[in-house]
Amino acid sequence: MTKVAIVGASGYTGGELVRLLKNHEKVEISAITSRKYDDTPIYKVHPNIRNSDLIFKDLEPNSLDADVVFTATPHGASMKIVPEILETGAKVIDLSGDYRFKDIATYEKWYEIEHTSPIKASYGLPEIYKKEIKKANLIANPGCFPTGAILANLPLSKEKLVERIIIDSKTGISGGGVIPSAAFHYPTCSDNVSPYKVTSHRHMPEIQQELGMYSNVKVSFTPHLVPVIRGILTTSHSFLEDESVSTEDLVKIYKKQYKDEIFVKILENGEIPQLNSVRGSNFAHIGCFEIDETGRLVIVSAIDNLVKGASGQAIHNMNLICRFKEDEGLNSYGLHP
Amino acid sequence: MTKVAIVGASGYTGGELVRLLKNHEKVEISAITSRKYDDTPIYKVHPNIRNSDLIFKDLEPNSLDADVVFTATPHGASMKIVPEILETGAKVIDLSGDYRFKDIATYEKWYEIEHTSPIKASYGLPEIYKKEIKKANLIANPGCFPTGAILANLPLSKEKLVERIIIDSKTGISGGGVIPSAAFHYPTCSDNVSPYKVTSHRHMPEIQQELGMYSNVKVSFTPHLVPVIRGILTTSHSFLEDESVSTEDLVKIYKKQYKDEIFVKILENGEIPQLNSVRGSNFAHIGCFEIDETGRLVIVSAIDNLVKGASGQAIHNMNLICRFKEDEGLNSYGLHP
Amino acid sequence: MTKVAIVGASGYTGGELVRLLKNHEKVEISAITSRKYDDTPIYKVHPNIRNSDLIFKDLEPNSLDADVVFTATPHGASMKIVPEILETGAKVIDLSGDYRFKDIATYEKWYEIEHTSPIKASYGLPEIYKKEIKKANLIANPGCFPTGAILANLPLSKEKLVERIIIDSKTGISGGGVIPSAAFHYPTCSDNVSPYKVTSHRHMPEIQQELGMYSNVKVSFTPHLVPVIRGILTTSHSFLEDESVSTEDLVKIYKKQYKDEIFVKILENGEIPQLNSVRGSNFAHIGCFEIDETGRLVIVSAIDNLVKGASGQAIHNMNLICRFKEDEGLNSYGLHP
Amino acid sequence: MTKVAIVGASGYTGGELVRLLKNHEKVEISAITSRKYDDTPIYKVHPNIRNSDLIFKDLEPNSLDADVVFTATPHGASMKIVPEILETGAKVIDLSGDYRFKDIATYEKWYEIEHTSPIKASYGLPEIYKKEIKKANLIANPGCFPTGAILANLPLSKEKLVERIIIDSKTGISGGGVIPSAAFHYPTCSDNVSPYKVTSHRHMPEIQQELGMYSNVKVSFTPHLVPVIRGILTTSHSFLEDESVSTEDLVKIYKKQYKDEIFVKILENGEIPQLNSVRGSNFAHIGCFEIDETGRLVIVSAIDNLVKGASGQAIHNMNLICRFKEDEGLNSYGLHP
């Protein structure tokens, strides 16, 4: 059995890693760490995890007995421990933003933190970087919004079909993490829709970095909080440069792009992605492909922000690194209703 | 006291008219009609309306004893009764789509119904047509999405600041009406976001008609169902033709446009409209005015779809017709939380 | 105009007082106080309150220029300021638990605070204490659960129909107040039901105090958090001592008890109270009256916890003290849907 | 591989059977039937089920090629097909109420249907009837409310600790099934709590039947709809006959009762069951055990109504019949948050 450790396991993505790994036949969890919950049994923090002996421990990065370490630590905290963990010989899959940017200056501008330990990492979006991921020691697991947005738009950029993309995303509140605040207070969030960081969200440069690899496409991004626990619904508006491109052409292009990707499902024939079809699963649904009278193209993607947008994708990356079956531990269907 | 009748009063907008008119000091409700609920006391359909003697009656259009009649009837049904009601001498405020279009062909194309009784009506958006409304016999009360979208973008079109507008709207489920269906079933809607009629919603041509009055602006529109009872949050993405226009300039333009409009509130200094600030009220909040690095401008508006987007606006129109105070019966604050 | 001040106006009950007083024709708000938000315009805290000049001020209790003062302060804080406010000659309506108990020892046991300034107050449930309230200088506004529970069971105790009452209440999350915490975090509360303080909630002795006035009835009480913004649905289970008492008898008894109470509505003929019929209103709906095969009687009541359960009731009390119309400012219908 | 068929697979419990069986290593689904959706691919009805070749077929009961058949058919419909399926030699697990009652008269009274084909079935609550289930040809899978209520109270009845039990249950809306109706319309259910069939729910006699096996305990039952997709939270109020019984005694009794039951988890040390800990899982959490000053005991249980309350329990029963591991296909953790 491959040994895995989860650093910062008391948050939502930490809990989700434990939940998903329960059904993974090739690994055992050797440690879950938390400073705050040292010596606390896991069910006191993640009340869904029962019949488990896991106990949070406040362990040092270099004392983890693991082949693969997931760092589910906040931005800024990961960079302080990842180098030390790598030195133990473990592979690291980091769920923070610390290693996602090719250009450190971009990171420092948008995260407003000095980067103290730049290391080359593979960007952990398997649908693009599968080969690199398999050989990597450090994976920068993508942000939740970028996962939905990049998958929805990758073929458009690769095929140079559009020059501008406007991404209007709707996220469940769990994306804000486990720590209570006024913005995530039930009476505030319920029966509400709340746009935030309308032109200044740090996932924008991450989306731009990836979609900008293939063309000069310019990305605009605006997220909204919606009263949903989990899920990101991304509505992508763009304008086709070539008016002769049809919905059918697009379906073909998307199907070709993702033909080997088991977690990407292209919906067609008028089926539109919805959050309630991917809840709890690692699938990304992509669909719509409608073009209106003004030449606007709409692509919609749906993911579970905590699974495909975080912990499921991290396990997918581990499966690639460790040469496990790609969907090992990840082949459950979502919860519907 | 002015006598008002509500035709088709068993739906959500009918109930909302009764709720709001309770606090209106100049009118009395002479009749609420319903074919289905003939002789049923109102509280059996609208359980919030208590201590009221109102009883649904299945009345003929020409037997309404009223100075003003609200027709809260479905599209296609209104055109069959409005001419007859007008003949009684009553003013009519129609909440359906039947009289909203200047061009009958547009109506017939998008509603897929033959229009059997075209009559000139005033489009009942007081912020544009106050003068006409005051003199009108028939008001076409605007659609819910158009109300939020037109108010958010009117100054952009008038000032010819943009050529394209992409309107991404999020609506509460009450917008779908009182009749149960799979799309509005609780287990389907809850914890979900669902784009629908992504490029084919019939509110698009209505928005285009109004915004297209002043410039050649092209409107794209996509609505989404979100798990909210009431409210429409409209996120409008556009691109400024003149790069020198700033957020401050826009705030000035918007404040000037709406300076005499008591129900439009321009938010500034980073305050972003949210649904939970207008719930139950007739206010429209407009704000954001952010411009991102790609030149994209974001305007956000928030309304209660059943109030400013329907029944509240209808009462506002009645106040104008009858020369009552503009906010008579409409000056309550929204419910927060 | 009567001058009213609201101390601690930044919480939910403070905001609700301002919202409701907007439609009150006999009073003007002379001050809203907050230590935390000194000099902040009201809309920054209560985003629904627009077109208002109200600004939070950090005022001393003795410098309030008011005829009536609402103290919407936390338990323990009220007792520190109420005596000083009373000395200014103002009448005080206190929304905390500090003055609700006839027996100080009960307060100190359940609130675990020493009571430093016991003063005789009238318990502000108008349906029981209307006469006393009219003459009082200090009103202890009832707790939200007690309001729903006492109204649902008062006739049972008065008529000595039952010896034991089991009160199973379901409350909206706003009952927990405006301050974020893990228990009220959206991802925790949504799609959840959570019993809490199952046998130890301090509203129990308050209910016992009032229902125990008339008989030896023993009260049990268990509250649950449900994913609702506002509202308390109280299900009261009891056992009739006299098996010959019928549902019809009970309806008669309840109607008689509440015949002069404009905010209490007895539902009959199988209609069961629901939260969505009282949202935003000061009504209490009471109904059900079913008796099952084992002799168990079920009474259900529904209130809005922030209105009839707090601020609306406080205004009702003010109307009584000031000899205004009982429903002045409180006659709006609830929001449905 | 064991072949299983699902009759009436288009409803929520049918979809849930397919979802759960995906992770079951010993069975393959040979048929999913639906009259309405004949020839429709499964994802069109259950949009979470992707990468599946399953297609609904309108098959006759005697043409199912299966070792085990789940009949997820409505009450009244099951009795018409179960005898025929049994004749094919298949074991049948029926999710309707048709075979749950030992006394046909009770069924006919509460379901208001004549029972046309009484057959002896095992009541499929494995925590009580494991031995019988293993030998049965026909399993009557328990109702959702009875599952939560019986598990919460079984030890009280067995040990003759109480004489009366008042069961106050809160159910998610999916319990009402997939067919839209006014009661399950989003704008009606959201932000609401709605008691229904307060003294007349047909799950009451089912609970009474099982708890009444061991003592003369009298059961009262009242369900409530709460704005939750999945889950039943049962609050059980009873009165201990012997005042010397303590919380600790009760924990011991419950732990002993369920010591071999892998899906029942006794919570202790103040931990209270919540719906969000069992969402999507087959676990039943039981806890609270608090006794108040009046001698009232509170037991709380939480289950997912579609899993432990229906399809998960049905698979558990299949595992017993087929001598698979008890938790085969059922060992996933719930979704939290």
mmCIF file of C-alpha atoms in Angstrom, chain A residues 42-228:
data_model
loop_
_atom_site.group_PDB
_atom_site.id
_atom_site.type_symbol
_atom_site.label_atom_id
_atom_site.label_comp_id
_atom_site.label_asym_id
_atom_site.label_seq_id
_atom_site.Cartn_x
_atom_site.Cartn_y
_atom_site.Cartn_z
ATOM 1 C CA ILE A 42 -11.383 12.908 12.956
ATOM 2 C CA TYR A 43 -15.150 12.597 13.446
ATOM 3 C CA LYS A 44 -15.155 15.584 15.767
ATOM 4 C CA VAL A 45 -14.190 17.769 12.825
ATOM 5 C CA HIS A 46 -15.570 15.740 9.920
ATOM 6 C CA PRO A 47 -18.705 14.204 11.430
ATOM 7 C CA ASN A 48 -19.321 12.071 8.349
ATOM 8 C CA ILE A 49 -16.101 10.098 8.859
ATOM 9 C CA ARG A 50 -17.040 7.275 11.241
ATOM 10 C CA ASN A 51 -15.518 3.910 12.051
ATOM 11 C CA SER A 52 -12.153 5.484 11.448
ATOM 12 C CA ASP A 53 -9.132 5.483 13.731
ATOM 13 C CA LEU A 54 -7.714 8.629 12.202
ATOM 14 C CA ILE A 55 -6.617 11.242 14.701
ATOM 15 C CA PHE A 56 -5.298 14.693 13.868
ATOM 16 C CA LYS A 57 -1.670 15.192 14.842
ATOM 17 C CA ASP A 58 0.403 18.331 14.877
ATOM 18 C CA LEU A 59 3.326 16.898 12.930
ATOM 19 C CA GLU A 60 6.366 18.578 11.461
ATOM 20 C CA PRO A 61 6.681 18.488 7.666
ATOM 21 C CA ASN A 62 9.802 16.362 7.817
ATOM 22 C CA SER A 63 8.320 13.740 10.097
ATOM 23 C CA LEU A 64 5.547 12.575 7.809
ATOM 24 C CA ASP A 65 5.869 8.931 6.955
ATOM 25 C CA ALA A 66 4.385 9.062 3.467
ATOM 26 C CA ASP A 67 5.014 8.399 -0.192
ATOM 27 C CA VAL A 68 2.602 11.104 -1.253
ATOM 28 C CA VAL A 69 1.695 14.173 0.751
ATOM 29 C CA PHE A 70 -1.329 16.367 0.097
ATOM 30 C CA THR A 71 -0.795 19.876 1.430
ATOM 31 C CA ALA A 72 -4.275 21.272 2.007
ATOM 32 C CA THR A 73 -2.792 24.361 3.579
ATOM 33 C CA PRO A 74 -3.658 28.022 2.949
ATOM 34 C CA HIS A 75 -1.913 30.151 0.372
ATOM 35 C CA GLY A 76 1.366 31.304 1.833
ATOM 36 C CA ALA A 77 1.555 28.405 4.281
ATOM 37 C CA SER A 78 2.258 25.769 1.645
ATOM 38 C CA MET A 79 5.467 27.390 0.418
ATOM 39 C CA LYS A 80 6.831 27.193 3.946
ATOM 40 C CA ILE A 81 6.508 23.420 4.217
ATOM 41 C CA VAL A 82 6.563 21.999 0.715
ATOM 42 C CA PRO A 83 10.362 22.188 0.220
ATOM 43 C CA GLU A 84 10.950 20.323 3.463
ATOM 44 C CA ILE A 85 8.438 17.621 2.571
ATOM 45 C CA LEU A 86 9.995 17.169 -0.858
ATOM 46 C CA GLU A 87 13.333 16.587 0.861
ATOM 47 C CA THR A 88 11.895 13.538 2.625
ATOM 48 C CA GLY A 89 11.478 12.009 -0.804
ATOM 49 C CA ALA A 90 7.725 12.221 -0.837
ATOM 50 C CA LYS A 91 5.825 13.515 -3.830
ATOM 51 C CA VAL A 92 3.741 16.546 -2.983
ATOM 52 C CA ILE A 93 0.345 17.586 -4.280
ATOM 53 C CA ASP A 94 -0.289 21.116 -3.115
ATOM 54 C CA LEU A 95 -3.864 22.368 -3.043
ATOM 55 C CA SER A 96 -2.962 26.012 -2.416
ATOM 56 C CA GLY A 97 -2.185 28.672 -5.025
ATOM 57 C CA ASP A 98 1.492 28.840 -4.131
ATOM 58 C CA TYR A 99 2.887 26.830 -7.034
ATOM 59 C CA ARG A 100 0.339 27.464 -9.748
ATOM 60 C CA PHE A 101 2.047 30.329 -11.508
ATOM 61 C CA LYS A 102 4.821 30.089 -14.044
ATOM 62 C CA ASP A 103 5.648 33.697 -13.341
ATOM 63 C CA ILE A 104 6.372 34.444 -9.682
ATOM 64 C CA ALA A 105 5.636 38.108 -10.226
ATOM 65 C CA THR A 106 2.073 37.275 -11.196
ATOM 66 C CA TYR A 107 1.686 35.267 -8.005
ATOM 67 C CA GLU A 108 3.097 38.037 -5.883
ATOM 68 C CA LYS A 109 0.928 40.664 -7.522
ATOM 69 C CA TRP A 110 -2.343 38.810 -7.132
ATOM 70 C CA TYR A 111 -1.726 37.056 -3.814
ATOM 71 C CA GLU A 112 0.068 40.003 -2.256
ATOM 72 C CA ILE A 113 2.598 37.691 -0.631
ATOM 73 C CA GLU A 114 6.302 37.434 -1.305
ATOM 74 C CA HIS A 115 7.122 33.998 -2.661
ATOM 75 C CA THR A 116 9.927 32.658 -0.503
ATOM 76 C CA SER A 117 10.564 29.317 -2.148
ATOM 77 C CA PRO A 118 9.893 29.122 -5.863
ATOM 78 C CA ILE A 119 10.115 25.534 -7.103
ATOM 79 C CA LYS A 120 9.066 24.243 -10.474
ATOM 80 C CA ALA A 121 5.799 22.377 -10.222
ATOM 81 C CA SER A 122 3.496 20.718 -12.702
ATOM 82 C CA TYR A 123 0.119 22.372 -13.045
ATOM 83 C CA GLY A 124 -2.160 19.562 -12.005
ATOM 84 C CA LEU A 125 -4.878 19.703 -14.614
ATOM 85 C CA PRO A 126 -4.655 16.157 -15.964
ATOM 86 C CA GLU A 127 -6.671 16.989 -19.060
ATOM 87 C CA ILE A 128 -3.756 19.170 -20.215
ATOM 88 C CA TYR A 129 -0.631 18.042 -18.379
ATOM 89 C CA LYS A 130 -1.007 14.309 -17.937
ATOM 90 C CA LYS A 131 2.488 13.502 -19.193
ATOM 91 C CA GLU A 132 4.243 16.069 -17.037
ATOM 92 C CA ILE A 133 2.222 15.127 -13.984
ATOM 93 C CA LYS A 134 3.305 11.507 -14.231
ATOM 94 C CA LYS A 135 6.911 12.553 -13.838
ATOM 95 C CA ALA A 136 6.481 15.364 -11.356
ATOM 96 C CA ASN A 137 7.557 15.544 -7.745
ATOM 97 C CA LEU A 138 5.430 18.580 -7.015
ATOM 98 C CA ILE A 139 1.965 19.177 -8.359
ATOM 99 C CA ALA A 140 0.203 22.504 -8.114
ATOM 100 C CA ASN A 141 -3.409 21.423 -7.924
ATOM 101 C CA PRO A 142 -5.529 23.936 -9.869
ATOM 102 C CA GLY A 143 -7.954 26.388 -8.320
ATOM 103 C CA CYS A 144 -11.610 25.512 -8.326
ATOM 104 C CA PHE A 145 -12.772 28.278 -10.667
ATOM 105 C CA PRO A 146 -9.846 27.707 -13.075
ATOM 106 C CA THR A 147 -10.683 24.003 -13.300
ATOM 107 C CA GLY A 148 -14.210 24.721 -14.490
ATOM 108 C CA ALA A 149 -13.227 27.666 -16.647
ATOM 109 C CA ILE A 150 -10.199 26.169 -18.356
ATOM 110 C CA LEU A 151 -11.943 22.915 -19.213
ATOM 111 C CA ALA A 152 -14.874 24.866 -20.653
ATOM 112 C CA ASN A 153 -12.672 26.998 -22.878
ATOM 113 C CA LEU A 154 -9.526 25.026 -23.699
ATOM 114 C CA PRO A 155 -10.629 23.939 -27.187
ATOM 115 C CA LEU A 156 -11.676 27.494 -28.047
ATOM 116 C CA SER A 157 -8.220 28.772 -27.264
ATOM 117 C CA LYS A 158 -6.373 25.855 -28.840
ATOM 118 C CA GLU A 159 -8.337 26.187 -32.058
ATOM 119 C CA LYS A 160 -8.055 29.973 -31.932
ATOM 120 C CA LEU A 161 -11.780 30.298 -32.339
ATOM 121 C CA VAL A 162 -12.269 33.327 -30.079
ATOM 122 C CA GLU A 163 -10.320 36.365 -28.902
ATOM 123 C CA ARG A 164 -12.199 37.250 -25.773
ATOM 124 C CA ILE A 165 -13.847 35.123 -23.138
ATOM 125 C CA ILE A 166 -16.137 36.405 -20.415
ATOM 126 C CA ILE A 167 -16.428 33.906 -17.601
ATOM 127 C CA ASP A 168 -19.375 34.360 -15.270
ATOM 128 C CA SER A 169 -19.097 31.768 -12.482
ATOM 129 C CA LYS A 170 -21.483 30.780 -9.712
ATOM 130 C CA THR A 171 -19.950 29.007 -6.742
ATOM 131 C CA GLY A 172 -21.273 27.143 -3.744
ATOM 132 C CA ILE A 173 -20.393 28.571 -0.359
ATOM 133 C CA SER A 174 -18.033 25.733 0.605
ATOM 134 C CA GLY A 175 -15.567 27.368 -1.781
ATOM 135 C CA GLY A 176 -15.021 29.932 0.948
ATOM 136 C CA GLY A 177 -13.714 27.324 3.339
ATOM 137 C CA VAL A 178 -14.614 26.119 6.787
ATOM 138 C CA ILE A 179 -13.917 29.284 8.737
ATOM 139 C CA PRO A 180 -17.078 31.264 9.538
ATOM 140 C CA SER A 181 -17.311 34.883 8.433
ATOM 141 C CA ALA A 182 -20.007 37.438 7.705
ATOM 142 C CA ALA A 183 -19.915 36.610 3.995
ATOM 143 C CA PHE A 184 -20.657 32.947 4.666
ATOM 144 C CA HIS A 185 -23.147 33.391 7.518
ATOM 145 C CA TYR A 186 -26.312 31.427 6.748
ATOM 146 C CA PRO A 187 -28.756 34.336 7.035
ATOM 147 C CA THR A 188 -26.542 36.353 4.684
ATOM 148 C CA CYS A 189 -26.005 33.677 2.034
ATOM 149 C CA SER A 190 -29.378 32.005 1.952
ATOM 150 C CA ASP A 191 -31.833 33.311 -0.649
ATOM 151 C CA ASN A 192 -29.083 35.565 -1.979
ATOM 152 C CA VAL A 193 -26.767 35.929 -4.952
ATOM 153 C CA SER A 194 -23.645 37.930 -4.311
ATOM 154 C CA PRO A 195 -21.035 38.922 -6.914
ATOM 155 C CA TYR A 196 -17.608 39.444 -5.342
ATOM 156 C CA LYS A 197 -14.113 40.406 -6.468
ATOM 157 C CA VAL A 198 -15.906 41.203 -9.683
ATOM 158 C CA THR A 199 -12.760 42.177 -11.584
ATOM 159 C CA SER A 200 -10.073 41.256 -9.074
ATOM 160 C CA HIS A 201 -10.284 37.568 -8.209
ATOM 161 C CA ARG A 202 -6.883 35.849 -8.143
ATOM 162 C CA HIS A 203 -8.186 32.914 -10.112
ATOM 163 C CA MET A 204 -8.406 35.186 -13.163
ATOM 164 C CA PRO A 205 -4.628 35.256 -13.855
ATOM 165 C CA GLU A 206 -4.545 31.490 -13.355
ATOM 166 C CA ILE A 207 -7.210 31.020 -16.027
ATOM 167 C CA GLN A 208 -5.462 33.548 -18.261
ATOM 168 C CA GLN A 209 -2.119 31.749 -17.848
ATOM 169 C CA GLU A 210 -3.525 28.449 -19.041
ATOM 170 C CA LEU A 211 -5.864 29.634 -21.775
ATOM 171 C CA GLY A 212 -3.248 32.105 -22.964
ATOM 172 C CA MET A 213 -0.804 29.291 -23.788
ATOM 173 C CA TYR A 214 -2.327 28.668 -27.189
ATOM 174 C CA SER A 215 -3.537 32.017 -28.404
ATOM 175 C CA ASN A 216 -3.883 35.672 -27.505
ATOM 176 C CA VAL A 217 -7.267 35.138 -25.965
ATOM 177 C CA LYS A 218 -8.183 37.680 -23.301
ATOM 178 C CA VAL A 219 -10.000 36.385 -20.269
ATOM 179 C CA SER A 220 -12.460 38.291 -18.073
ATOM 180 C CA PHE A 221 -13.738 36.649 -14.911
ATOM 181 C CA THR A 222 -16.450 37.393 -12.367
ATOM 182 C CA PRO A 223 -17.480 35.015 -9.575
ATOM 183 C CA HIS A 224 -20.782 34.975 -7.671
ATOM 184 C CA LEU A 225 -21.726 33.320 -4.400
ATOM 185 C CA VAL A 226 -24.969 31.368 -4.732
ATOM 186 C CA PRO A 227 -26.867 29.531 -1.974
ATOM 187 C CA VAL A 228 -25.480 26.132 -2.783
#
